[in-house]
């Protein structure tokens, strides 16, 4: 396991360096310029240079920010340091959402916990208003001690959820086989902190300890390299130098990514909707029987 952990580190550095050679980053790195406050500005703190931002949660309110632009495909990387101490019942979310009646959404949700127990990372995909596609993992590090990079690659071929460049989940475009895939609706990038005590920790049994408030999640360096929506889906769906994410080499996981993906699934996956026969009454969604890469 020690040697494999070293391999993960070396591979993630390589993937990162390979990525930045291709990317033409469109974000400024300044939260004040790339995002607006969706609600509770008095629960958001931003550094003088705009490079870090804190989302605050207490009995009064949570908070949320949204990107100024909407996007159709791209890669979204965000450094996050989660709530230290007792965060039971609190959800920190990093996600894409179209905010339409039959909306599409791609979620990272961090489910808080009591000290000594792991914070669960839940991912989910909404397509055309329907969800029920949750997966959960326990991270291989303490996400409250330092910043880690959480990424969404979304293109014509697949969605890849990554943690420090390690792919933890894929959701492939199998629309030609009858599985829904988010490919038409542009989405905003959002980050929020909110009250999820009815379900987030131990199925809602462990509630928020308000004596520990305020609860603070910190956002650090980020990059948005994506197609800005200007009303023309054809432009964002094209394969071009600017739309590097749609190129064939990003249509599936590489051999190295597949090895890391399998490692995560073997040692850290705690819930997969595709194996929940009781929930779906033995009518598992069609994408579950189709290739993951």
Coordinates of C-alpha atoms in Angstrom, one line a residue:
X1 CA 0.0 0.0 0.0
X2 CA 2.9 2.4 0.8
X3 CA 4.4 1.9 -2.7
X4 CA 1.0 2.3 -4.3
X5 CA 0.4 5.6 -2.4
X6 CA 3.8 6.9 -3.7
X7 CA 2.7 5.9 -7.2
X8 CA -0.5 7.8 -6.8
X9 CA 1.4 10.9 -5.8
X10 CA 3.8 10.7 -8.8
X11 CA 1.0 10.0 -11.3
X12 CA -1.2 12.9 -10.1
X13 CA 1.8 15.3 -10.5
X14 CA 2.2 14.0 -14.1
X15 CA -1.5 14.3 -14.9
X16 CA -1.5 17.9 -13.5
X17 CA 1.5 18.9 -15.5
X18 CA 0.0 17.4 -18.6
X19 CA -3.2 19.2 -18.1
X20 CA -1.8 22.6 -17.7
X21 CA 0.2 22.3 -20.9
X22 CA -3.1 21.9 -22.8
X23 CA -5.3 24.4 -20.9
X24 CA -6.1 27.9 -21.8
X25 CA -7.5 29.0 -18.4
X26 CA -10.4 31.4 -18.6
X27 CA -10.8 32.1 -14.9
X28 CA -9.0 35.0 -13.3
X29 CA -8.3 33.3 -10.0
X30 CA -10.1 36.1 -8.2
X31 CA -13.4 35.2 -6.5
X32 CA -14.5 38.8 -6.7
X33 CA -14.3 38.8 -10.5
X34 CA -15.5 35.3 -11.4
X35 CA -18.3 34.7 -8.9
X36 CA -21.3 36.5 -7.4
X37 CA -22.9 35.9 -4.0
X38 CA -26.1 34.0 -4.4
X39 CA -27.2 34.5 -0.8
X40 CA -26.0 35.7 2.7
X41 CA -23.1 38.0 1.8
X42 CA -22.5 38.5 5.5
X43 CA -21.6 34.8 5.7
X44 CA -18.8 35.1 3.1
X45 CA -15.3 36.3 3.8
X46 CA -12.8 37.0 0.9
X47 CA -9.1 37.8 1.2
X48 CA -7.8 41.2 0.1
X49 CA -6.4 39.8 -3.2
X50 CA -9.6 37.7 -3.9
X51 CA -7.6 34.5 -4.0
X52 CA -9.3 32.8 -1.1
X53 CA -12.8 32.8 0.2
X54 CA -14.6 31.4 3.2
X55 CA -18.2 30.1 3.4
X56 CA -19.7 30.5 6.8
X57 CA -22.6 28.6 8.4
X58 CA -24.4 29.3 11.7
X59 CA -27.9 29.3 13.1
X60 CA -28.7 32.3 11.1
X61 CA -27.8 31.1 7.6
X62 CA -25.5 29.2 5.3
X63 CA -24.1 30.8 2.1
X64 CA -23.6 30.2 -1.6
X65 CA -21.7 31.7 -4.5
X66 CA -22.2 31.1 -8.3
X67 CA -20.0 31.8 -11.3
X68 CA -20.8 34.9 -13.4
X69 CA -20.7 32.8 -16.5
X70 CA -22.6 29.6 -17.6
X71 CA -20.6 26.8 -19.3
X72 CA -21.3 23.9 -21.6
X73 CA -18.4 21.4 -21.1
X74 CA -14.9 22.0 -19.7
X75 CA -12.8 21.3 -16.6
X76 CA -13.4 22.9 -13.2
X77 CA -10.8 22.6 -10.4
X78 CA -11.3 24.0 -6.9
X79 CA -9.1 23.8 -3.8
X80 CA -11.1 23.3 -0.7
X81 CA -10.3 22.9 3.0
X82 CA -13.3 21.5 4.9
X83 CA -14.7 22.5 8.3
X84 CA -12.4 21.5 11.1
X85 CA -13.7 19.8 14.3
X86 CA -17.3 18.7 14.6
X87 CA -19.0 19.3 11.3
X88 CA -21.8 16.7 11.7
X89 CA -25.0 17.6 9.8
X90 CA -23.4 20.2 7.6
X91 CA -23.0 19.8 3.8
X92 CA -20.4 21.7 1.8
X93 CA -21.1 21.5 -2.0
X94 CA -19.1 22.1 -5.1
X95 CA -21.2 21.6 -8.2
X96 CA -22.5 22.5 -11.6
X97 CA -26.2 23.2 -12.1
X98 CA -28.4 24.5 -14.9
X99 CA -31.2 25.8 -12.7
X100 CA -33.9 24.9 -15.2
X101 CA -37.2 23.1 -14.4
X102 CA -35.8 19.8 -15.7
X103 CA -32.3 20.7 -14.6
X104 CA -28.9 19.0 -15.0
X105 CA -26.5 19.0 -12.1
X106 CA -23.1 17.4 -11.3
X107 CA -22.3 17.4 -7.6
X108 CA -19.5 17.0 -5.1
X109 CA -21.1 17.0 -1.6
X110 CA -19.0 16.7 1.5
X111 CA -21.0 15.3 4.4
X112 CA -19.8 16.4 7.8
X113 CA -19.1 14.2 10.7
X114 CA -18.0 14.1 14.4
X115 CA -14.3 14.2 15.2
X116 CA -12.6 10.9 14.6
X117 CA -15.0 9.7 12.0
X118 CA -14.5 10.2 8.2
X119 CA -16.1 12.9 6.2
X120 CA -18.0 11.3 3.4
X121 CA -17.7 12.5 -0.2
X122 CA -20.9 12.0 -2.1
X123 CA -21.2 12.5 -5.8
X124 CA -24.4 12.7 -7.8
X125 CA -25.5 13.4 -11.3
X126 CA -28.9 14.9 -12.2
X127 CA -30.1 14.6 -15.8
X128 CA -33.3 16.2 -17.1
X129 CA -34.5 16.7 -13.5
X130 CA -33.9 13.2 -12.2
X131 CA -31.2 12.1 -9.8
X132 CA -30.9 9.0 -7.6
X133 CA -27.3 8.5 -8.9
X134 CA -25.4 8.9 -5.6
X135 CA -22.0 7.3 -4.9
X136 CA -20.1 7.7 -1.7
X137 CA -16.5 7.3 -0.8
X138 CA -14.3 7.8 2.3
X139 CA -11.3 9.9 1.4
X140 CA -7.7 8.6 2.0
X141 CA -6.7 11.8 3.9
X142 CA -8.2 14.2 6.3
X143 CA -9.8 17.0 4.2
X144 CA -9.9 19.4 7.1
X145 CA -6.2 19.7 7.6
X146 CA -5.2 21.2 4.3
X147 CA -6.4 22.2 0.8
X148 CA -7.1 19.5 -1.7
X149 CA -8.1 19.8 -5.4
X150 CA -11.5 18.6 -6.4
X151 CA -12.2 18.5 -10.1
X152 CA -15.0 17.9 -12.6
X153 CA -14.1 17.1 -16.2
X154 CA -17.3 17.3 -18.3
X155 CA -17.2 16.7 -22.0
X156 CA -19.2 15.1 -24.9
X157 CA -18.0 11.7 -23.8
X158 CA -17.9 11.5 -20.1
X159 CA -18.0 13.2 -16.7
X160 CA -15.0 12.4 -14.5
X161 CA -14.9 13.3 -10.8
X162 CA -11.3 13.7 -9.5
X163 CA -9.7 14.2 -6.1
X164 CA -6.1 15.5 -6.4
X165 CA -6.2 14.3 -10.0
X166 CA -7.2 10.8 -9.0
X167 CA -10.4 9.7 -10.8
X168 CA -13.0 8.6 -8.2
X169 CA -16.0 8.3 -10.5
X170 CA -17.0 8.4 -14.1
X171 CA -20.4 8.9 -15.7
X172 CA -20.2 8.1 -19.4
X173 CA -22.3 9.4 -22.3
X174 CA -24.4 6.3 -23.2
X175 CA -27.3 8.4 -24.6
X176 CA -27.2 6.2 -27.8
X177 CA -28.1 3.2 -25.5
X178 CA -30.9 5.0 -23.7
X179 CA -29.1 6.4 -20.7
X180 CA -29.6 10.1 -20.1
X181 CA -26.5 12.4 -20.2
X182 CA -26.2 16.1 -19.5
X183 CA -25.2 17.5 -22.9
X184 CA -27.5 20.3 -23.9
X185 CA -28.1 22.6 -20.9
X186 CA -25.3 25.1 -19.9
X187 CA -24.5 25.2 -16.1
X188 CA -23.2 27.6 -13.5
X189 CA -20.5 26.6 -11.1
X190 CA -21.6 26.9 -7.5
X191 CA -20.2 26.4 -4.0
X192 CA -22.3 26.4 -0.9
X193 CA -22.5 25.4 2.8
X194 CA -25.9 24.4 4.3
X195 CA -27.9 22.5 6.8
X196 CA -28.2 18.8 5.9
X197 CA -28.8 17.4 9.4
X198 CA -31.9 15.5 8.4
X199 CA -29.9 13.1 6.3
X200 CA -26.1 13.9 6.0
X201 CA -24.6 12.2 9.0
X202 CA -25.6 8.7 10.1
X203 CA -28.8 9.0 8.0
X204 CA -29.8 12.1 10.0
X205 CA -29.3 10.6 13.5
X206 CA -26.4 12.9 14.3
X207 CA -27.4 16.5 14.5
X208 CA -25.5 19.8 14.3
X209 CA -23.7 20.8 17.5
X210 CA -24.5 24.5 17.4
X211 CA -22.1 25.2 20.3
X212 CA -19.3 24.8 17.7
X213 CA -20.7 27.5 15.4
X214 CA -19.7 29.3 13.2
X215 CA -18.6 26.6 10.8
X216 CA -16.2 27.6 8.1
X217 CA -15.1 26.0 4.8
X218 CA -12.3 27.7 2.9
X219 CA -11.9 27.9 -0.8
X220 CA -8.4 28.4 -2.3
X221 CA -6.9 28.4 -5.8
X222 CA -9.2 27.4 -8.6
X223 CA -9.3 27.2 -12.4
X224 CA -12.2 27.2 -14.8
X225 CA -11.2 26.0 -18.3
X226 CA -14.6 25.7 -20.1
X227 CA -16.7 26.8 -23.0
X228 CA -18.6 30.0 -21.9
X229 CA -22.2 29.7 -23.0
X230 CA -23.2 32.3 -25.6
X231 CA -26.4 30.6 -26.9
X232 CA -24.7 28.4 -29.4
X233 CA -24.4 24.8 -28.4
X234 CA -22.7 23.8 -31.6
X235 CA -19.7 26.0 -30.7
X236 CA -19.3 24.3 -27.3
X237 CA -19.8 20.8 -28.7
X238 CA -17.1 21.2 -31.4
X239 CA -13.7 19.5 -31.1
X240 CA -11.1 22.3 -31.4
X241 CA -7.9 23.5 -29.8
X242 CA -9.9 25.7 -27.4
X243 CA -12.3 22.9 -26.6
X244 CA -9.5 20.5 -25.7
X245 CA -11.7 18.5 -23.4
X246 CA -13.8 17.2 -26.3
X247 CA -10.8 15.7 -28.0
X248 CA -10.6 11.9 -28.4
X249 CA -7.8 11.5 -25.9
X250 CA -10.2 12.7 -23.2
X251 CA -13.0 10.4 -24.2
X252 CA -12.0 7.7 -21.7
X253 CA -9.6 7.1 -18.8
X254 CA -6.0 6.4 -19.6
X255 CA -4.5 3.1 -18.5
X256 CA -2.9 4.8 -15.4
X257 CA -6.2 6.6 -14.5
X258 CA -8.0 3.2 -14.8
X259 CA -5.6 1.7 -12.3
X260 CA -6.2 4.6 -9.8
X261 CA -9.9 4.4 -10.4
X262 CA -10.0 0.7 -9.6
X263 CA -8.0 1.4 -6.4
X264 CA -10.5 3.9 -5.2
X265 CA -13.4 1.7 -6.0
X266 CA -11.8 -1.3 -4.2
X267 CA -10.7 0.4 -1.0
X268 CA -12.7 3.6 -0.5
X269 CA -16.2 3.2 -2.1
X270 CA -18.9 2.9 0.5
X271 CA -22.1 3.2 -1.5
X272 CA -23.0 2.8 -5.2
X273 CA -26.5 3.3 -6.4
X274 CA -25.8 0.7 -9.1
X275 CA -25.8 -2.1 -6.5
X276 CA -28.8 -0.9 -4.5
X277 CA -31.4 -3.4 -5.8
X278 CA -33.7 -2.7 -2.9
X279 CA -33.9 1.0 -3.7
X280 CA -34.6 0.4 -7.3
X281 CA -36.7 -2.7 -6.8
X282 CA -34.4 -4.7 -9.0
X283 CA -34.8 -2.2 -11.8
X284 CA -31.3 -0.8 -11.8
X285 CA -30.7 2.2 -14.1
X286 CA -29.4 1.2 -17.5
X287 CA -26.1 3.0 -17.3
X288 CA -25.1 0.7 -14.5
X289 CA -24.7 -2.2 -16.9
X290 CA -22.7 -0.2 -19.4
X291 CA -18.9 0.5 -19.5
X292 CA -17.4 3.0 -17.0
X293 CA -14.6 4.0 -19.4

